[in-house]
Amino acid sequence: MSKDVLQRSAPDNPHSRRKIGQVRDFIAARLAGEPSFRGAVVTDSVAHGDARADSDVDMFLLFRPLDLAVVPGDFVWSPRLERYFGRSEQLPKDPDLLHVDAQRVDLDRLAAGEASELERHLLAGGLLVWERDGSCAEILERVSEYPARLRRERLIDLYYQVNYHLRPAKALAWYERGDGRLAHAHFAAGIDYFLKFMFAWHGAWLTWPNKRVQYLRARPDPVGGFEECLEQIMLVRDFGEAELNRRIGALTQYMEKMESLLQSAQILPPEAPLDFAYGQAHPEIGLRHSMEEWRRANAQRLRKNRAEPKPDK
């Protein structure tokens, strides 16, 4: 999470603004006096500015130490109510009802760098609406940062994984087993890797699987044609070979453009990039290079051996 995210104002959406105001009122009334409560981060639709009138508020409630007895994790509240209500309980008529779906988190756990992929994603796009004595912002920045090393590693690995599932022979082999649905399922696994690959390109932690396409569509298209590619690879008119080849072709075309981009960024080598990525994806076999690199190293070794004096027998 960058400082710009932490310090930005509420999004320009009337429902988001109203709900953020309700959250701050709730904190002032029920949590500000609790010493263990350290801060609150609003996430998802309310933080992103696409909340509806009936949206609940997804958020992190940060504690040091964590005490789950302070506040429920999922509740309905209003300044006129004397207690919390569960979402499944009979709710009173009140125009100011606030439904909160909160993750109650130990701030010390985040400070130690212990956070799930999803937690990092949510915090990176969250809005810090309250903190005590500046105790949260720096920790949230660290835990939501996407390291450059991790981005590079994931791009190389996922580039290989996508291309593995784009090999027609691999996918078409499923027809020999007698089921076109399995062939298309093989390609569908490649789509999953493709979405993860694009998250890595954008330096973004992974969100829920059902929200990944939505997230990527809102990001800049690095090479053009992302929307068209999605439309073609997600469309399945039948389970025949021609349909499979059409889908493979659409994703191959986009990945070829991404390959050139990775090469220009010096993430992939200009020669045999797939061999290189294979070596990175499978370090256990000791192949951290392309075949051409191995041939050069092997030739150099042979020349060195020939140049060295032979020991007397």
Short mmCIF file of N, CA and C in Angstrom, two decimals, residues 18-147:
data_model
loop_
_atom_site.label_atom_id
_atom_site.label_comp_id
_atom_site.label_asym_id
_atom_site.label_seq_id
_atom_site.Cartn_x
_atom_site.Cartn_y
_atom_site.Cartn_z
N ARG A 18 -21.00 7.77 2.18
CA ARG A 18 -21.93 7.66 3.30
C ARG A 18 -21.50 6.52 4.23
N LYS A 19 -21.14 5.39 3.65
CA LYS A 19 -20.79 4.24 4.48
C LYS A 19 -19.47 4.47 5.22
N ILE A 20 -18.52 5.14 4.60
CA ILE A 20 -17.27 5.46 5.30
C ILE A 20 -17.55 6.40 6.47
N GLY A 21 -18.47 7.35 6.27
CA GLY A 21 -18.87 8.22 7.37
C GLY A 21 -19.52 7.44 8.50
N GLN A 22 -20.36 6.45 8.14
CA GLN A 22 -20.98 5.60 9.16
C GLN A 22 -19.94 4.79 9.92
N VAL A 23 -18.93 4.29 9.20
CA VAL A 23 -17.87 3.52 9.85
C VAL A 23 -17.14 4.38 10.86
N ARG A 24 -16.83 5.61 10.49
CA ARG A 24 -16.11 6.50 11.41
C ARG A 24 -16.98 6.83 12.63
N ASP A 25 -18.29 6.99 12.41
CA ASP A 25 -19.19 7.23 13.54
C ASP A 25 -19.22 6.00 14.46
N PHE A 26 -19.25 4.83 13.85
CA PHE A 26 -19.25 3.59 14.63
C PHE A 26 -17.98 3.47 15.47
N ILE A 27 -16.84 3.75 14.86
CA ILE A 27 -15.57 3.65 15.59
C ILE A 27 -15.53 4.63 16.75
N ALA A 28 -15.99 5.85 16.49
CA ALA A 28 -16.00 6.86 17.56
C ALA A 28 -16.89 6.43 18.72
N ALA A 29 -18.00 5.77 18.40
CA ALA A 29 -18.96 5.40 19.44
C ALA A 29 -18.57 4.13 20.18
N ARG A 30 -17.98 3.15 19.47
CA ARG A 30 -17.82 1.83 20.07
C ARG A 30 -16.38 1.33 20.20
N LEU A 31 -15.44 1.85 19.44
CA LEU A 31 -14.10 1.27 19.44
C LEU A 31 -12.98 2.23 19.86
N ALA A 32 -13.17 3.52 19.67
CA ALA A 32 -12.08 4.46 19.96
C ALA A 32 -11.63 4.40 21.41
N GLY A 33 -12.54 4.07 22.32
CA GLY A 33 -12.19 3.99 23.73
C GLY A 33 -11.56 2.68 24.15
N GLU A 34 -11.43 1.74 23.22
CA GLU A 34 -10.83 0.44 23.51
C GLU A 34 -9.34 0.50 23.21
N PRO A 35 -8.46 0.44 24.22
CA PRO A 35 -7.02 0.63 23.99
C PRO A 35 -6.41 -0.37 23.01
N SER A 36 -6.93 -1.59 22.95
CA SER A 36 -6.34 -2.59 22.07
C SER A 36 -6.68 -2.34 20.60
N PHE A 37 -7.69 -1.53 20.34
CA PHE A 37 -8.06 -1.23 18.95
C PHE A 37 -7.09 -0.20 18.39
N ARG A 38 -6.45 -0.55 17.24
CA ARG A 38 -5.41 0.31 16.69
C ARG A 38 -5.78 0.97 15.37
N GLY A 39 -6.67 0.38 14.59
CA GLY A 39 -6.98 1.01 13.32
C GLY A 39 -8.01 0.23 12.52
N ALA A 40 -8.46 0.84 11.41
CA ALA A 40 -9.47 0.23 10.55
C ALA A 40 -9.17 0.54 9.09
N VAL A 41 -9.28 -0.49 8.25
CA VAL A 41 -9.07 -0.34 6.81
C VAL A 41 -10.31 -0.84 6.10
N VAL A 42 -10.97 0.03 5.35
CA VAL A 42 -12.12 -0.34 4.53
C VAL A 42 -11.61 -0.89 3.21
N THR A 43 -12.22 -1.97 2.71
CA THR A 43 -11.75 -2.62 1.49
C THR A 43 -12.90 -2.81 0.50
N ASP A 44 -12.58 -3.46 -0.60
CA ASP A 44 -13.54 -3.88 -1.62
C ASP A 44 -14.39 -2.72 -2.14
N SER A 45 -15.69 -2.94 -2.35
CA SER A 45 -16.51 -2.00 -3.12
C SER A 45 -16.59 -0.62 -2.48
N VAL A 46 -16.64 -0.55 -1.16
CA VAL A 46 -16.74 0.76 -0.51
C VAL A 46 -15.45 1.55 -0.71
N ALA A 47 -14.30 0.90 -0.59
CA ALA A 47 -13.02 1.58 -0.78
C ALA A 47 -12.77 1.92 -2.24
N HIS A 48 -13.29 1.08 -3.15
CA HIS A 48 -13.01 1.26 -4.58
C HIS A 48 -14.00 2.19 -5.27
N GLY A 49 -15.06 2.57 -4.57
CA GLY A 49 -15.99 3.53 -5.15
C GLY A 49 -17.09 2.94 -5.99
N ASP A 50 -17.36 1.65 -5.86
CA ASP A 50 -18.47 1.06 -6.62
C ASP A 50 -19.50 0.41 -5.69
N ALA A 51 -19.64 0.98 -4.49
CA ALA A 51 -20.63 0.47 -3.54
C ALA A 51 -22.04 0.82 -3.98
N ARG A 52 -22.99 -0.03 -3.59
CA ARG A 52 -24.40 0.23 -3.80
C ARG A 52 -25.03 0.64 -2.47
N ALA A 53 -26.28 1.06 -2.54
CA ALA A 53 -26.96 1.48 -1.31
C ALA A 53 -27.05 0.34 -0.30
N ASP A 54 -27.17 -0.91 -0.80
CA ASP A 54 -27.33 -2.06 0.10
C ASP A 54 -26.03 -2.81 0.34
N SER A 55 -24.90 -2.25 -0.08
CA SER A 55 -23.62 -2.94 0.12
C SER A 55 -23.25 -2.98 1.59
N ASP A 56 -22.68 -4.13 2.01
CA ASP A 56 -22.10 -4.14 3.34
C ASP A 56 -20.69 -3.54 3.26
N VAL A 57 -20.07 -3.34 4.40
CA VAL A 57 -18.74 -2.74 4.45
C VAL A 57 -17.74 -3.82 4.82
N ASP A 58 -16.91 -4.20 3.86
CA ASP A 58 -15.82 -5.13 4.14
C ASP A 58 -14.64 -4.33 4.70
N MET A 59 -14.04 -4.83 5.77
CA MET A 59 -12.97 -4.06 6.38
C MET A 59 -12.10 -4.93 7.28
N PHE A 60 -10.93 -4.38 7.60
CA PHE A 60 -10.05 -4.96 8.60
C PHE A 60 -10.16 -4.11 9.86
N LEU A 61 -10.32 -4.76 11.00
CA LEU A 61 -10.24 -4.11 12.29
C LEU A 61 -8.95 -4.60 12.95
N LEU A 62 -8.04 -3.69 13.22
CA LEU A 62 -6.69 -4.02 13.67
C LEU A 62 -6.57 -3.84 15.18
N PHE A 63 -6.04 -4.88 15.84
CA PHE A 63 -5.92 -4.87 17.30
C PHE A 63 -4.49 -5.21 17.71
N ARG A 64 -4.11 -4.71 18.86
CA ARG A 64 -2.83 -5.06 19.50
C ARG A 64 -3.02 -4.98 21.01
N PRO A 65 -3.19 -6.13 21.70
CA PRO A 65 -3.28 -7.48 21.15
C PRO A 65 -4.68 -7.78 20.61
N LEU A 66 -4.78 -8.86 19.86
CA LEU A 66 -6.07 -9.24 19.30
C LEU A 66 -6.99 -9.75 20.41
N ASP A 67 -8.19 -9.20 20.45
CA ASP A 67 -9.20 -9.62 21.42
C ASP A 67 -10.52 -9.73 20.68
N LEU A 68 -10.92 -10.96 20.36
CA LEU A 68 -12.13 -11.18 19.56
C LEU A 68 -13.40 -10.83 20.33
N ALA A 69 -13.30 -10.65 21.63
CA ALA A 69 -14.49 -10.34 22.43
C ALA A 69 -14.86 -8.86 22.37
N VAL A 70 -14.02 -8.04 21.76
CA VAL A 70 -14.30 -6.60 21.72
C VAL A 70 -15.47 -6.29 20.79
N VAL A 71 -15.48 -6.92 19.61
CA VAL A 71 -16.49 -6.61 18.60
C VAL A 71 -16.70 -7.86 17.75
N PRO A 72 -17.93 -8.13 17.30
CA PRO A 72 -18.14 -9.29 16.43
C PRO A 72 -17.44 -9.10 15.08
N GLY A 73 -17.31 -10.19 14.35
CA GLY A 73 -16.71 -10.09 13.03
C GLY A 73 -17.70 -9.69 11.96
N ASP A 74 -18.95 -10.10 12.11
CA ASP A 74 -20.00 -9.78 11.13
C ASP A 74 -21.21 -9.30 11.92
N PHE A 75 -21.62 -8.06 11.69
CA PHE A 75 -22.68 -7.51 12.53
C PHE A 75 -23.39 -6.35 11.84
N VAL A 76 -24.53 -6.01 12.39
CA VAL A 76 -25.30 -4.84 11.97
C VAL A 76 -25.38 -3.90 13.16
N TRP A 77 -25.16 -2.60 12.88
CA TRP A 77 -25.10 -1.61 13.96
C TRP A 77 -25.79 -0.33 13.50
N SER A 78 -26.29 0.40 14.47
CA SER A 78 -26.84 1.73 14.25
C SER A 78 -26.61 2.54 15.52
N PRO A 79 -26.41 3.86 15.40
CA PRO A 79 -26.22 4.67 16.61
C PRO A 79 -27.42 4.63 17.55
N ARG A 80 -28.56 4.19 17.04
CA ARG A 80 -29.76 4.12 17.88
C ARG A 80 -29.97 2.74 18.50
N LEU A 81 -29.10 1.80 18.19
CA LEU A 81 -29.24 0.45 18.73
C LEU A 81 -28.35 0.28 19.96
N GLU A 82 -28.84 -0.45 20.93
CA GLU A 82 -28.07 -0.68 22.15
C GLU A 82 -27.14 -1.89 22.03
N ARG A 83 -27.33 -2.71 21.00
CA ARG A 83 -26.50 -3.91 20.86
C ARG A 83 -26.24 -4.18 19.39
N TYR A 84 -25.32 -5.11 19.15
CA TYR A 84 -25.05 -5.57 17.79
C TYR A 84 -26.10 -6.61 17.38
N PHE A 85 -26.42 -6.64 16.10
CA PHE A 85 -27.31 -7.65 15.55
C PHE A 85 -26.53 -8.49 14.53
N GLY A 86 -26.87 -9.78 14.44
CA GLY A 86 -26.34 -10.63 13.38
C GLY A 86 -27.14 -10.43 12.11
N ARG A 87 -26.53 -10.75 10.97
CA ARG A 87 -27.20 -10.49 9.69
C ARG A 87 -28.46 -11.33 9.51
N SER A 88 -28.52 -12.49 10.17
CA SER A 88 -29.68 -13.37 10.01
C SER A 88 -30.77 -13.10 11.04
N GLU A 89 -30.54 -12.17 11.96
CA GLU A 89 -31.54 -11.85 12.97
C GLU A 89 -32.56 -10.86 12.41
N GLN A 90 -33.71 -10.81 13.08
CA GLN A 90 -34.73 -9.83 12.71
C GLN A 90 -34.22 -8.44 13.03
N LEU A 91 -34.08 -7.60 12.00
CA LEU A 91 -33.49 -6.28 12.19
C LEU A 91 -34.57 -5.22 12.39
N PRO A 92 -34.30 -4.25 13.23
CA PRO A 92 -35.26 -3.17 13.43
C PRO A 92 -35.30 -2.25 12.22
N LYS A 93 -36.38 -1.50 12.10
CA LYS A 93 -36.49 -0.50 11.04
C LYS A 93 -35.62 0.69 11.43
N ASP A 94 -34.60 0.94 10.64
CA ASP A 94 -33.67 2.02 10.96
C ASP A 94 -32.96 2.43 9.68
N PRO A 95 -33.07 3.69 9.26
CA PRO A 95 -32.43 4.11 8.01
C PRO A 95 -30.90 4.16 8.09
N ASP A 96 -30.34 4.10 9.29
CA ASP A 96 -28.89 4.22 9.45
C ASP A 96 -28.21 2.90 9.78
N LEU A 97 -28.86 1.78 9.45
CA LEU A 97 -28.23 0.49 9.72
C LEU A 97 -26.94 0.35 8.91
N LEU A 98 -25.91 -0.11 9.59
CA LEU A 98 -24.61 -0.34 8.97
C LEU A 98 -24.25 -1.81 9.12
N HIS A 99 -24.06 -2.49 7.99
CA HIS A 99 -23.67 -3.90 8.02
C HIS A 99 -22.18 -3.99 7.78
N VAL A 100 -21.45 -4.52 8.75
CA VAL A 100 -19.99 -4.64 8.67
C VAL A 100 -19.60 -6.11 8.58
N ASP A 101 -18.77 -6.44 7.62
CA ASP A 101 -18.17 -7.77 7.49
C ASP A 101 -16.67 -7.57 7.70
N ALA A 102 -16.20 -7.84 8.91
CA ALA A 102 -14.85 -7.44 9.30
C ALA A 102 -13.95 -8.64 9.54
N GLN A 103 -12.69 -8.48 9.17
CA GLN A 103 -11.64 -9.39 9.60
C GLN A 103 -10.92 -8.74 10.78
N ARG A 104 -10.99 -9.38 11.93
CA ARG A 104 -10.32 -8.85 13.12
C ARG A 104 -8.91 -9.44 13.15
N VAL A 105 -7.93 -8.57 13.07
CA VAL A 105 -6.55 -9.00 12.81
C VAL A 105 -5.61 -8.48 13.89
N ASP A 106 -4.64 -9.31 14.23
CA ASP A 106 -3.58 -8.93 15.17
C ASP A 106 -2.56 -8.08 14.41
N LEU A 107 -2.41 -6.83 14.80
CA LEU A 107 -1.48 -5.93 14.11
C LEU A 107 -0.04 -6.44 14.21
N ASP A 108 0.30 -7.09 15.30
CA ASP A 108 1.66 -7.63 15.44
C ASP A 108 1.93 -8.74 14.42
N ARG A 109 0.90 -9.48 14.05
CA ARG A 109 1.07 -10.51 13.01
C ARG A 109 1.42 -9.85 11.68
N LEU A 110 0.72 -8.78 11.34
CA LEU A 110 1.04 -8.07 10.10
C LEU A 110 2.42 -7.43 10.19
N ALA A 111 2.76 -6.90 11.35
CA ALA A 111 4.08 -6.27 11.52
C ALA A 111 5.20 -7.27 11.31
N ALA A 112 4.93 -8.55 11.61
CA ALA A 112 5.93 -9.61 11.42
C ALA A 112 5.94 -10.11 9.99
N GLY A 113 5.12 -9.52 9.12
CA GLY A 113 5.08 -9.94 7.72
C GLY A 113 4.25 -11.17 7.48
N GLU A 114 3.43 -11.56 8.45
CA GLU A 114 2.61 -12.76 8.32
C GLU A 114 1.22 -12.37 7.83
N ALA A 115 1.01 -12.53 6.53
CA ALA A 115 -0.27 -12.18 5.92
C ALA A 115 -0.49 -13.07 4.72
N SER A 116 -1.72 -13.46 4.49
CA SER A 116 -2.04 -14.29 3.34
C SER A 116 -2.01 -13.46 2.06
N GLU A 117 -1.99 -14.15 0.94
CA GLU A 117 -2.04 -13.47 -0.36
C GLU A 117 -3.27 -12.58 -0.45
N LEU A 118 -4.42 -13.11 -0.05
CA LEU A 118 -5.66 -12.34 -0.15
C LEU A 118 -5.63 -11.14 0.79
N GLU A 119 -5.13 -11.31 2.00
CA GLU A 119 -5.02 -10.18 2.92
C GLU A 119 -4.16 -9.07 2.32
N ARG A 120 -3.06 -9.45 1.70
CA ARG A 120 -2.19 -8.44 1.08
C ARG A 120 -2.90 -7.72 -0.05
N HIS A 121 -3.66 -8.47 -0.84
CA HIS A 121 -4.41 -7.84 -1.93
C HIS A 121 -5.43 -6.83 -1.39
N LEU A 122 -6.18 -7.24 -0.39
CA LEU A 122 -7.22 -6.37 0.16
C LEU A 122 -6.62 -5.13 0.80
N LEU A 123 -5.54 -5.30 1.53
CA LEU A 123 -4.90 -4.15 2.18
C LEU A 123 -4.28 -3.21 1.16
N ALA A 124 -3.72 -3.76 0.07
CA ALA A 124 -3.10 -2.92 -0.95
C ALA A 124 -4.11 -1.99 -1.61
N GLY A 125 -5.36 -2.43 -1.70
CA GLY A 125 -6.39 -1.59 -2.31
C GLY A 125 -7.33 -0.97 -1.29
N GLY A 126 -6.96 -1.02 -0.01
CA GLY A 126 -7.84 -0.54 1.04
C GLY A 126 -7.68 0.94 1.34
N LEU A 127 -8.55 1.42 2.18
CA LEU A 127 -8.56 2.81 2.60
C LEU A 127 -8.47 2.85 4.13
N LEU A 128 -7.37 3.37 4.63
CA LEU A 128 -7.18 3.50 6.08
C LEU A 128 -8.06 4.65 6.57
N VAL A 129 -9.11 4.32 7.31
CA VAL A 129 -10.08 5.34 7.73
C VAL A 129 -9.87 5.79 9.17
N TRP A 130 -9.06 5.04 9.92
CA TRP A 130 -8.83 5.42 11.32
C TRP A 130 -7.59 4.68 11.82
N GLU A 131 -6.72 5.37 12.56
CA GLU A 131 -5.61 4.70 13.23
C GLU A 131 -5.28 5.46 14.51
N ARG A 132 -4.74 4.73 15.46
CA ARG A 132 -4.38 5.31 16.75
C ARG A 132 -2.89 5.62 16.77
N ASP A 133 -2.56 6.88 16.94
CA ASP A 133 -1.17 7.31 17.15
C ASP A 133 -0.24 6.89 16.02
N GLY A 134 -0.74 6.89 14.78
CA GLY A 134 0.11 6.53 13.65
C GLY A 134 0.69 5.14 13.71
N SER A 135 -0.02 4.21 14.34
CA SER A 135 0.54 2.88 14.61
C SER A 135 0.36 1.89 13.46
N CYS A 136 -0.40 2.26 12.42
CA CYS A 136 -0.76 1.27 11.40
C CYS A 136 -0.17 1.53 10.02
N ALA A 137 -0.06 2.78 9.61
CA ALA A 137 0.24 3.10 8.22
C ALA A 137 1.51 2.44 7.71
N GLU A 138 2.59 2.56 8.46
CA GLU A 138 3.87 2.00 8.01
C GLU A 138 3.80 0.48 7.89
N ILE A 139 3.14 -0.16 8.83
CA ILE A 139 3.00 -1.62 8.78
C ILE A 139 2.19 -2.03 7.56
N LEU A 140 1.11 -1.32 7.28
CA LEU A 140 0.26 -1.65 6.14
C LEU A 140 1.00 -1.45 4.83
N GLU A 141 1.83 -0.43 4.75
CA GLU A 141 2.63 -0.21 3.55
C GLU A 141 3.56 -1.39 3.30
N ARG A 142 4.21 -1.86 4.35
CA ARG A 142 5.18 -2.96 4.19
C ARG A 142 4.48 -4.25 3.79
N VAL A 143 3.39 -4.57 4.44
CA VAL A 143 2.77 -5.87 4.23
C VAL A 143 2.06 -5.93 2.88
N SER A 144 1.67 -4.81 2.32
CA SER A 144 0.97 -4.81 1.04
C SER A 144 1.89 -4.56 -0.15
N GLU A 145 3.17 -4.27 0.12
CA GLU A 145 4.12 -4.03 -0.97
C GLU A 145 4.36 -5.32 -1.75
N TYR A 146 4.41 -5.21 -3.08
CA TYR A 146 4.66 -6.37 -3.94
C TYR A 146 6.12 -6.32 -4.37
N PRO A 147 6.97 -7.21 -3.83
CA PRO A 147 8.42 -7.11 -4.10
C PRO A 147 8.75 -7.34 -5.57
#
